[in-house]
PDB file of C-alpha atoms in Angstrom:
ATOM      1  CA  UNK A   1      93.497  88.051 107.454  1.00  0.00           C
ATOM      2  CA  UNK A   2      96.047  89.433 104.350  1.00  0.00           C
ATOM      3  CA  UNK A   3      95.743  93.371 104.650  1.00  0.00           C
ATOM      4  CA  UNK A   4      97.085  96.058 102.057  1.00  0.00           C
ATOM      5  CA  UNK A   5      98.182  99.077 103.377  1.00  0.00           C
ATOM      6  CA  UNK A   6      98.371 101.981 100.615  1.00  0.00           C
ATOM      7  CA  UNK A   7      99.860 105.184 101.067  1.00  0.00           C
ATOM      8  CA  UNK A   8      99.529 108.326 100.256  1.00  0.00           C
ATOM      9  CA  UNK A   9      95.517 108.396 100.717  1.00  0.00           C
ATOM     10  CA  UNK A  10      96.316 111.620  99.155  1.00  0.00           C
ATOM     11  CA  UNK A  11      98.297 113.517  96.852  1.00  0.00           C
ATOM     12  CA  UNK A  12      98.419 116.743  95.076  1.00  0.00           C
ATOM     13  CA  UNK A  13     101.424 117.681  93.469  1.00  0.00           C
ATOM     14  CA  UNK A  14     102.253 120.196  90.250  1.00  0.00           C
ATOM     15  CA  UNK A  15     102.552 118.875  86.539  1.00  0.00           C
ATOM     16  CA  UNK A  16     105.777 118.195  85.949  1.00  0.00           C
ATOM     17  CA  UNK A  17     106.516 116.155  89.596  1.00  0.00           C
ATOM     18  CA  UNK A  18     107.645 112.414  90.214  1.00  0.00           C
ATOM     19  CA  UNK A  19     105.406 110.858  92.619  1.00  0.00           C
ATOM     20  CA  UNK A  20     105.507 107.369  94.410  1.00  0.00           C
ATOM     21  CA  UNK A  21     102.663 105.496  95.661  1.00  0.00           C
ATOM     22  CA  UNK A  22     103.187 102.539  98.310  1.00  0.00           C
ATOM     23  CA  UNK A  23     101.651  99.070  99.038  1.00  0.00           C
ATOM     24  CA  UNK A  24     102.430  97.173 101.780  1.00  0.00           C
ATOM     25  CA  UNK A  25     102.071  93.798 103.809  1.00  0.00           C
ATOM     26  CA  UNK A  26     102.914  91.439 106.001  1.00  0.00           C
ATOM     27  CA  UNK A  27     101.332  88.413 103.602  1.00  0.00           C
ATOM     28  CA  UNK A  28     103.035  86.728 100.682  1.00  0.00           C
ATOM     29  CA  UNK A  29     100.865  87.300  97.165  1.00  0.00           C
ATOM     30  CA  UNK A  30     100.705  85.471  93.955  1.00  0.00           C
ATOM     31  CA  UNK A  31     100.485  88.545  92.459  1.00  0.00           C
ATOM     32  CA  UNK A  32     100.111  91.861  93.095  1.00  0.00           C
ATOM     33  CA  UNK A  33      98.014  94.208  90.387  1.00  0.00           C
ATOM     34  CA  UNK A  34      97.608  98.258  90.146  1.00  0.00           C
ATOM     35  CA  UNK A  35      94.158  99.363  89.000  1.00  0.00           C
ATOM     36  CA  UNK A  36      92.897 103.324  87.661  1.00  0.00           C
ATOM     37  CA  UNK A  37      89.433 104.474  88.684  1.00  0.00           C
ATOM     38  CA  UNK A  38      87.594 106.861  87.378  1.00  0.00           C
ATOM     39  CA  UNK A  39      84.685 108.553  89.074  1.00  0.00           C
ATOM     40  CA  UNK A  40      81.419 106.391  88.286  1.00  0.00           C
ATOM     41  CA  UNK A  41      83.741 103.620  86.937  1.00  0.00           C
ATOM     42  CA  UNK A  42      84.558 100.695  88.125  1.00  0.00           C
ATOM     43  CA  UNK A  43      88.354  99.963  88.131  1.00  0.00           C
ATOM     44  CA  UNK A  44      90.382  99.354  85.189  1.00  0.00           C
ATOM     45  CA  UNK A  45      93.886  96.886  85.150  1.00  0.00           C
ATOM     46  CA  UNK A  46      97.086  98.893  84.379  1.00  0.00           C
ATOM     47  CA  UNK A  47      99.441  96.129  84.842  1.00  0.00           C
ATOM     48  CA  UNK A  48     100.305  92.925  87.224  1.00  0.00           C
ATOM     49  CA  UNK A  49     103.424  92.001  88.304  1.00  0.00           C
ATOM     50  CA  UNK A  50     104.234  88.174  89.421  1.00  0.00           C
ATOM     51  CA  UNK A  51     107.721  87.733  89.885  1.00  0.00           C
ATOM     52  CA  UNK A  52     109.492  89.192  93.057  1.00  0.00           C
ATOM     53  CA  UNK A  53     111.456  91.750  91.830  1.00  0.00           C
ATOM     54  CA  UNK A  54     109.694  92.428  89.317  1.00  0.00           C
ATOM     55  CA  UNK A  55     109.681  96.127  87.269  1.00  0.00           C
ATOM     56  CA  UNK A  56     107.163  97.046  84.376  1.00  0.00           C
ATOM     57  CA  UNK A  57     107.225 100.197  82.731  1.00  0.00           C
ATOM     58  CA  UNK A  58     104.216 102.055  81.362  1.00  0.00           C
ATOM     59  CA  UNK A  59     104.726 104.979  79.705  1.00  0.00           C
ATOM     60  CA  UNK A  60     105.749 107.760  82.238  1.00  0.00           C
ATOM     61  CA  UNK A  61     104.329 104.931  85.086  1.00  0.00           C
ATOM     62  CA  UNK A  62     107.068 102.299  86.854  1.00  0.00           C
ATOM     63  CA  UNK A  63     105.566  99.620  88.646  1.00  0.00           C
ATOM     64  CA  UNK A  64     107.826  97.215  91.212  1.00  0.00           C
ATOM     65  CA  UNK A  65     106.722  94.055  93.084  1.00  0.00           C
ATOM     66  CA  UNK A  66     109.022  93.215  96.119  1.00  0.00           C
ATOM     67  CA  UNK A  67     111.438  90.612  96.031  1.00  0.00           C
ATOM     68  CA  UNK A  68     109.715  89.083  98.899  1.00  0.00           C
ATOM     69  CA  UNK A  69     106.181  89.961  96.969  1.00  0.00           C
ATOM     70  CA  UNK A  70     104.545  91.763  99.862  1.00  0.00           C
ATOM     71  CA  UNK A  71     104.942  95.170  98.947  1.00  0.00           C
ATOM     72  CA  UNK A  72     104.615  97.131  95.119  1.00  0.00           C
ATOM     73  CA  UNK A  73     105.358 100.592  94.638  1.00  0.00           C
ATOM     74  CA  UNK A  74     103.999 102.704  91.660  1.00  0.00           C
ATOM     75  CA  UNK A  75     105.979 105.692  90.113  1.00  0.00           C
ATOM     76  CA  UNK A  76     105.216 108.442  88.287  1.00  0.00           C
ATOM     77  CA  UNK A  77     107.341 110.630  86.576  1.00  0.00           C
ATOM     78  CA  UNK A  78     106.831 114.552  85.048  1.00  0.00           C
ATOM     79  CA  UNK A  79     103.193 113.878  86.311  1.00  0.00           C
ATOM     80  CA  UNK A  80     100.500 114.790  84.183  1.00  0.00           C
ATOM     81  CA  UNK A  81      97.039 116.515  84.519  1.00  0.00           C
ATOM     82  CA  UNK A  82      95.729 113.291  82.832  1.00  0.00           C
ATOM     83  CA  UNK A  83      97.179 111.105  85.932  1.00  0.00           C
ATOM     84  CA  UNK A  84      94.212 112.676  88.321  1.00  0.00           C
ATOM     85  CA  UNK A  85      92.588 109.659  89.471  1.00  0.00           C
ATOM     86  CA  UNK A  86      91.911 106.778  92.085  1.00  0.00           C
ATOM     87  CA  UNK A  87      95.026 104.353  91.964  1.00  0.00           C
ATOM     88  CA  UNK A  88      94.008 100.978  93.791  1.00  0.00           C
ATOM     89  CA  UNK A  89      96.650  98.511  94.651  1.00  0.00           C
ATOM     90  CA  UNK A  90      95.359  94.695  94.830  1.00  0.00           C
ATOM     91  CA  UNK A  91      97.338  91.763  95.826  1.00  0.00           C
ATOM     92  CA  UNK A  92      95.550  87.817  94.383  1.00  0.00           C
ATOM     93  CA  UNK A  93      95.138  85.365  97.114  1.00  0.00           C
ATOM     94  CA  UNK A  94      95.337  82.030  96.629  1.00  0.00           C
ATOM     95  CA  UNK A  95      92.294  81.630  96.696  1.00  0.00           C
ATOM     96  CA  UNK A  96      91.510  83.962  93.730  1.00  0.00           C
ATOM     97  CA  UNK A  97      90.485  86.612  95.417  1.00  0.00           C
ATOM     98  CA  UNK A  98      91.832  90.029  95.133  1.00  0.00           C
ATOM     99  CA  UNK A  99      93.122  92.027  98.788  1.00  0.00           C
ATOM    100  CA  UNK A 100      91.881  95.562  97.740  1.00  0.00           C
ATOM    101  CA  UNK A 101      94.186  98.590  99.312  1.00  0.00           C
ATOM    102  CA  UNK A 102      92.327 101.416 100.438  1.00  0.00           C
ATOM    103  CA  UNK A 103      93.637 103.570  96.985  1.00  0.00           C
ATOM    104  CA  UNK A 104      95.781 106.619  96.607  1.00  0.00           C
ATOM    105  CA  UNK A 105      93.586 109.855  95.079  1.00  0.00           C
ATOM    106  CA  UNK A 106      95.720 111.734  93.053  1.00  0.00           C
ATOM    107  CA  UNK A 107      95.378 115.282  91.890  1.00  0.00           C
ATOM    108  CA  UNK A 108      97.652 116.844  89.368  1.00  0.00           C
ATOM    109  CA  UNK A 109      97.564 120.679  89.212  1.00  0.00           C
ATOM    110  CA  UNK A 110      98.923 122.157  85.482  1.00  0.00           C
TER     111      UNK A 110
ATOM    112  CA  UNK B   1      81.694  93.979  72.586  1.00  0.00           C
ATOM    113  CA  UNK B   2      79.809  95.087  75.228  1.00  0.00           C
ATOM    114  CA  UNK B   3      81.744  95.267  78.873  1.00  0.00           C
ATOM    115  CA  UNK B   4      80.325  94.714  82.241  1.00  0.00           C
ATOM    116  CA  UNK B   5      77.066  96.735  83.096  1.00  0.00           C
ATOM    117  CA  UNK B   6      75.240  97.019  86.398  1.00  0.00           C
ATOM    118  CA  UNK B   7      71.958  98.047  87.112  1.00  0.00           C
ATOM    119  CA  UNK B   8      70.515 100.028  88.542  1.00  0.00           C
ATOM    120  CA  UNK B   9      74.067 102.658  88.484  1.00  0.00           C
ATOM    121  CA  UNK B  10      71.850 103.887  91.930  1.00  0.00           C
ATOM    122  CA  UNK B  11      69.393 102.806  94.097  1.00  0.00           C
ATOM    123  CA  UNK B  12      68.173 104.734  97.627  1.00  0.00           C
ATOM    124  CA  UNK B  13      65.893 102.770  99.507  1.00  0.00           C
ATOM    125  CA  UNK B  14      64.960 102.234 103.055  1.00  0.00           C
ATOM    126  CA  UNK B  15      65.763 100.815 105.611  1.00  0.00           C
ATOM    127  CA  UNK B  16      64.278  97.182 106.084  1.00  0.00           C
ATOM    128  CA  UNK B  17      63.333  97.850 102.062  1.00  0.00           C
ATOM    129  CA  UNK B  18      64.642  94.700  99.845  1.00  0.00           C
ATOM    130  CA  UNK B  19      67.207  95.440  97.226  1.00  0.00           C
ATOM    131  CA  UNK B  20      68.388  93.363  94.298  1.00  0.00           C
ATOM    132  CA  UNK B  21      71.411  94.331  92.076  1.00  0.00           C
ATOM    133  CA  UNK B  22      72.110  92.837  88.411  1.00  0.00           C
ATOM    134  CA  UNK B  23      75.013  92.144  86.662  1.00  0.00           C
ATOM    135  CA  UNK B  24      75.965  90.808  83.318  1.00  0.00           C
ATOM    136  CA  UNK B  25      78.993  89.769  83.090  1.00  0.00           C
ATOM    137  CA  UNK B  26      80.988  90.198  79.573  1.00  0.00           C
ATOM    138  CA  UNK B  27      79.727  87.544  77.433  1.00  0.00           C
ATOM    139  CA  UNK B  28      81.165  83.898  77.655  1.00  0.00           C
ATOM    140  CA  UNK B  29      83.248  84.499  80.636  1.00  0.00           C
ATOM    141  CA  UNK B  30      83.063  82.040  83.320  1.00  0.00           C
ATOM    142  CA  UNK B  31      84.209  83.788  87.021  1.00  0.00           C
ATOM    143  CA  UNK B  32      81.568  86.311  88.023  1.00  0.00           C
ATOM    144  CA  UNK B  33      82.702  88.580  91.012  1.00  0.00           C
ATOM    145  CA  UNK B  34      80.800  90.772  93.347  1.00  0.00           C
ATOM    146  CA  UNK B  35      82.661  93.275  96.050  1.00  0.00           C
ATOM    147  CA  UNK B  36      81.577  96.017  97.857  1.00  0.00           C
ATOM    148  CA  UNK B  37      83.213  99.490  98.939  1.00  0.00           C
ATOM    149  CA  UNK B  38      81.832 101.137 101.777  1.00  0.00           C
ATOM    150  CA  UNK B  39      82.410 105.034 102.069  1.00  0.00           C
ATOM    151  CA  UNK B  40      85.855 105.715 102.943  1.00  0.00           C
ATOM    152  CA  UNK B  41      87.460 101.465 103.182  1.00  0.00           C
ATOM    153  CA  UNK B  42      88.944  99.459 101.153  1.00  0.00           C
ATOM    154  CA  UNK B  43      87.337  97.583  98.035  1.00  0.00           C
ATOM    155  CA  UNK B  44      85.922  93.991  99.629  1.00  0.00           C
ATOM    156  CA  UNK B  45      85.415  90.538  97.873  1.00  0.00           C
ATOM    157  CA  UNK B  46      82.077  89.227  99.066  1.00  0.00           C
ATOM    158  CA  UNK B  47      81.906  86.322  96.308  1.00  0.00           C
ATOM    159  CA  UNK B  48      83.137  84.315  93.505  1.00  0.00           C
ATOM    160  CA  UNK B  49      80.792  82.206  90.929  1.00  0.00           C
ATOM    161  CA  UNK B  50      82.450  79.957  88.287  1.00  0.00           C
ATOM    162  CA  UNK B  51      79.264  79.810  85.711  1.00  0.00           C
ATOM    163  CA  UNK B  52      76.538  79.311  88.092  1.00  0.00           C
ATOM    164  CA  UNK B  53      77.766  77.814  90.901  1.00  0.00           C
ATOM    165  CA  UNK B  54      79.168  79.515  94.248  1.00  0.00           C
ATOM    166  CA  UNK B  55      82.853  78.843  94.318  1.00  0.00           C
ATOM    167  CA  UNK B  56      83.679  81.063  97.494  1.00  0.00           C
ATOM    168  CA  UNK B  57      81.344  82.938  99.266  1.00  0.00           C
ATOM    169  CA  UNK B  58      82.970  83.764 102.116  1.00  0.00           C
ATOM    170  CA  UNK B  59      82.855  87.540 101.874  1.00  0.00           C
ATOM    171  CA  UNK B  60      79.619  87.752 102.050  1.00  0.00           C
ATOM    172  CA  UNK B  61      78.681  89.696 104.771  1.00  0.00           C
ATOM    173  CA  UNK B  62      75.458  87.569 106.570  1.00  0.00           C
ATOM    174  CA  UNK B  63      72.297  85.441 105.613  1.00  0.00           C
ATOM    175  CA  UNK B  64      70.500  89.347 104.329  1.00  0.00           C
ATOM    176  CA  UNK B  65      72.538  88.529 101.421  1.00  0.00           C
ATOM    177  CA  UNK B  66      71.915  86.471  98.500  1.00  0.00           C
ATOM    178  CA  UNK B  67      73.742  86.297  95.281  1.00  0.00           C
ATOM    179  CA  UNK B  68      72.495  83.920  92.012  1.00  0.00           C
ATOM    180  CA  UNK B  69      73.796  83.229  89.237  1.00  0.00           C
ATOM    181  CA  UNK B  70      71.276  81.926  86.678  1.00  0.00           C
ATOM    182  CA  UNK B  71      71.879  79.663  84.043  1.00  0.00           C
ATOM    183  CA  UNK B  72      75.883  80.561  84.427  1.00  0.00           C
ATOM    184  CA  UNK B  73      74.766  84.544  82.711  1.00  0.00           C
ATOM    185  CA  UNK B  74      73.813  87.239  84.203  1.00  0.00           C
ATOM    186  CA  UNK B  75      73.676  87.764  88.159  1.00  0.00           C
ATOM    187  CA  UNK B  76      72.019  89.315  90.660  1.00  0.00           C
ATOM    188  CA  UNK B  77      72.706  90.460  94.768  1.00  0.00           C
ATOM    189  CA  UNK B  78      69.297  90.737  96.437  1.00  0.00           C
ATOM    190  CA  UNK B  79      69.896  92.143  99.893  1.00  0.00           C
ATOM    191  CA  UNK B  80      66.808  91.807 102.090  1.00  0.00           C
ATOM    192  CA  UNK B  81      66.092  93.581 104.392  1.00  0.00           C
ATOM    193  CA  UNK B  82      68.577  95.839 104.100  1.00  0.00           C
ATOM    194  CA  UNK B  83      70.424  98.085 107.188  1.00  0.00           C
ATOM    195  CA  UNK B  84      72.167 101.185 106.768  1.00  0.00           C
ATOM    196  CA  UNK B  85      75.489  99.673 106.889  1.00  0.00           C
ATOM    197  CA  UNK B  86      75.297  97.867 103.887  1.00  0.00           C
ATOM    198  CA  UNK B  87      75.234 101.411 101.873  1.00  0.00           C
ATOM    199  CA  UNK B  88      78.425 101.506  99.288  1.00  0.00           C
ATOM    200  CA  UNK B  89      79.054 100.982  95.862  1.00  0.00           C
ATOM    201  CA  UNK B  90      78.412  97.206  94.791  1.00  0.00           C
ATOM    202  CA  UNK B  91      80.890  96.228  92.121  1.00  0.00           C
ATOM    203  CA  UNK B  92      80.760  92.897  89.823  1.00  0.00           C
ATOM    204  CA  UNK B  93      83.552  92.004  87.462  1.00  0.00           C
ATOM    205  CA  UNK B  94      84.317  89.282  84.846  1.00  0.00           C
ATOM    206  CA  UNK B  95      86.771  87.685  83.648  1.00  0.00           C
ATOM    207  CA  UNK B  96      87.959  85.018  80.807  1.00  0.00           C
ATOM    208  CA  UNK B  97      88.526  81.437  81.897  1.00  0.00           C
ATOM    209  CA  UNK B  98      87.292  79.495  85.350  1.00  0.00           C
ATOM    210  CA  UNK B  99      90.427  78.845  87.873  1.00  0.00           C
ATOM    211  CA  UNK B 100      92.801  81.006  85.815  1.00  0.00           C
ATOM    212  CA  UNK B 101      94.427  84.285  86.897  1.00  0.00           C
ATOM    213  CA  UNK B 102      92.621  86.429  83.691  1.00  0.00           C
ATOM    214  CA  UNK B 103      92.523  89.773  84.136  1.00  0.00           C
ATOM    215  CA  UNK B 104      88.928  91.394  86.148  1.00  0.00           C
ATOM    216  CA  UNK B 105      86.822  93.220  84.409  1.00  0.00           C
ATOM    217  CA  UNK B 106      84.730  95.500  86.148  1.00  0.00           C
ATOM    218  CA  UNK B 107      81.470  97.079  85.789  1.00  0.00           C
ATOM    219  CA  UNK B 108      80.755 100.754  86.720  1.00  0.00           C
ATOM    220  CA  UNK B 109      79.243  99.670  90.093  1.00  0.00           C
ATOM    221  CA  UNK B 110      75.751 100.375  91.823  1.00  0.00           C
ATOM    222  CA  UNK B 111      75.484 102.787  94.744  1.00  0.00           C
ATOM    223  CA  UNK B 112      73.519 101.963  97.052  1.00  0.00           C
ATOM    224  CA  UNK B 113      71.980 104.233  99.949  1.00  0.00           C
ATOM    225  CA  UNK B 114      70.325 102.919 102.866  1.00  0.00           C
ATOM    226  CA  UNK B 115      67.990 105.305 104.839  1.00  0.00           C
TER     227      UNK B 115
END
């Protein structure tokens, strides 16, 4: 059974802050994808990374996939009050189906 | 154009009580997904449709579940009867093109609470 392990479960931190949030596993994925969710939302896609190795940059947001693609990392930088939400990791199967970590709640205080 | 709803966005029922969930996928798309959060876990896959047929069920938790597909549209997860562990949000998503990594997209969810 491919697991995700995400960590922090929880974060507060001041505006202004860097912050990293963690995925991790033992299993190889095709691809590995960061979601945002919003209370009584359903997830939305922020990016996916494919290639081991792999960086993508969104705005203040830096997003890494492992060279060995089991593990992704998402950073934040100056944190914002607008970055308060549910981050969700997911690593694609081959079978299509996505590996859901448990998500990272995030609370930035101005 | 009109993303992926859910209805109902709540349903509390009891306890051997039947339950059935709808989704509508975004127009055109081919994959249909259903998962399921339970309070305080991780987001689970319970099943995949490419237009209307079943192309991996095998999240799906037992036989008190059954999901359709009709006509390759919109879908629904009846859950009969239902036990209290099946309470959590129900999520379906869409995307593009059958046996292609597209990007998901996902509905708000239904939360469902079992008495």
């Amino acid at each position: 059974t491919q697991l995700l392990e995400q960590s922090p479960q929880f974060l507060s931190i001041q505006e202004g802050e860097n912050l990293t949030v963690y995925c991790n596993s033992s299993s190889v994925f095709s691809s590995l994808q960061w979601y945002r969710q919003e209370p009584g939302e359903g997830p939305v896609l922020l990016v996916t990374v494919v290639t081991g190795g792999e960086v993508k940059k969104l705005k203040r947001l830096t997003f890494q996939f492992g060279d060995a693609r089991k593990d992704s990392s998402l950073h934040i930088t100056a944190a914002q009050p607008g970055d308060t939400g549910l981050y969700l990791c997911a690593g694609e199967a081959s079978n299509y189906q996505l590996i859901w970590g448990a998500g990272t709640k995030l609370i930035i205080k101005p | 154009e009109a993303g992926v709803t859910q209805f109902p966005s709540h349903s509390v029922i009891e306890k051997g009580q039947t339950v059935t969930l709808r989704c509508d996928p975004i127009s055109g798309h081919d994959n249909l997904y259903w998962y399921r959060r339970v309070m305080g876990k991780e987001i689970k896959f319970l099943l995949h449709f490419v237009k209307e047929s079943k192309q991996d069920e095998s999240g799906m938790p037992n036989n008190r579940f059954l999901a359709e597909r009709t006509g390759g549209t919109y879908s629904t997860l009846k859950v009969q009867p239902a036990e209290l562990e099946d309470s959590g949000v129900y999520f379906c998503a869409s995307s593009p093109k059958a046996f292609s990594t597209d990007t998901q997209y996902f509905g708000p969810g239904t939360r469902l609470t079992v008495l």
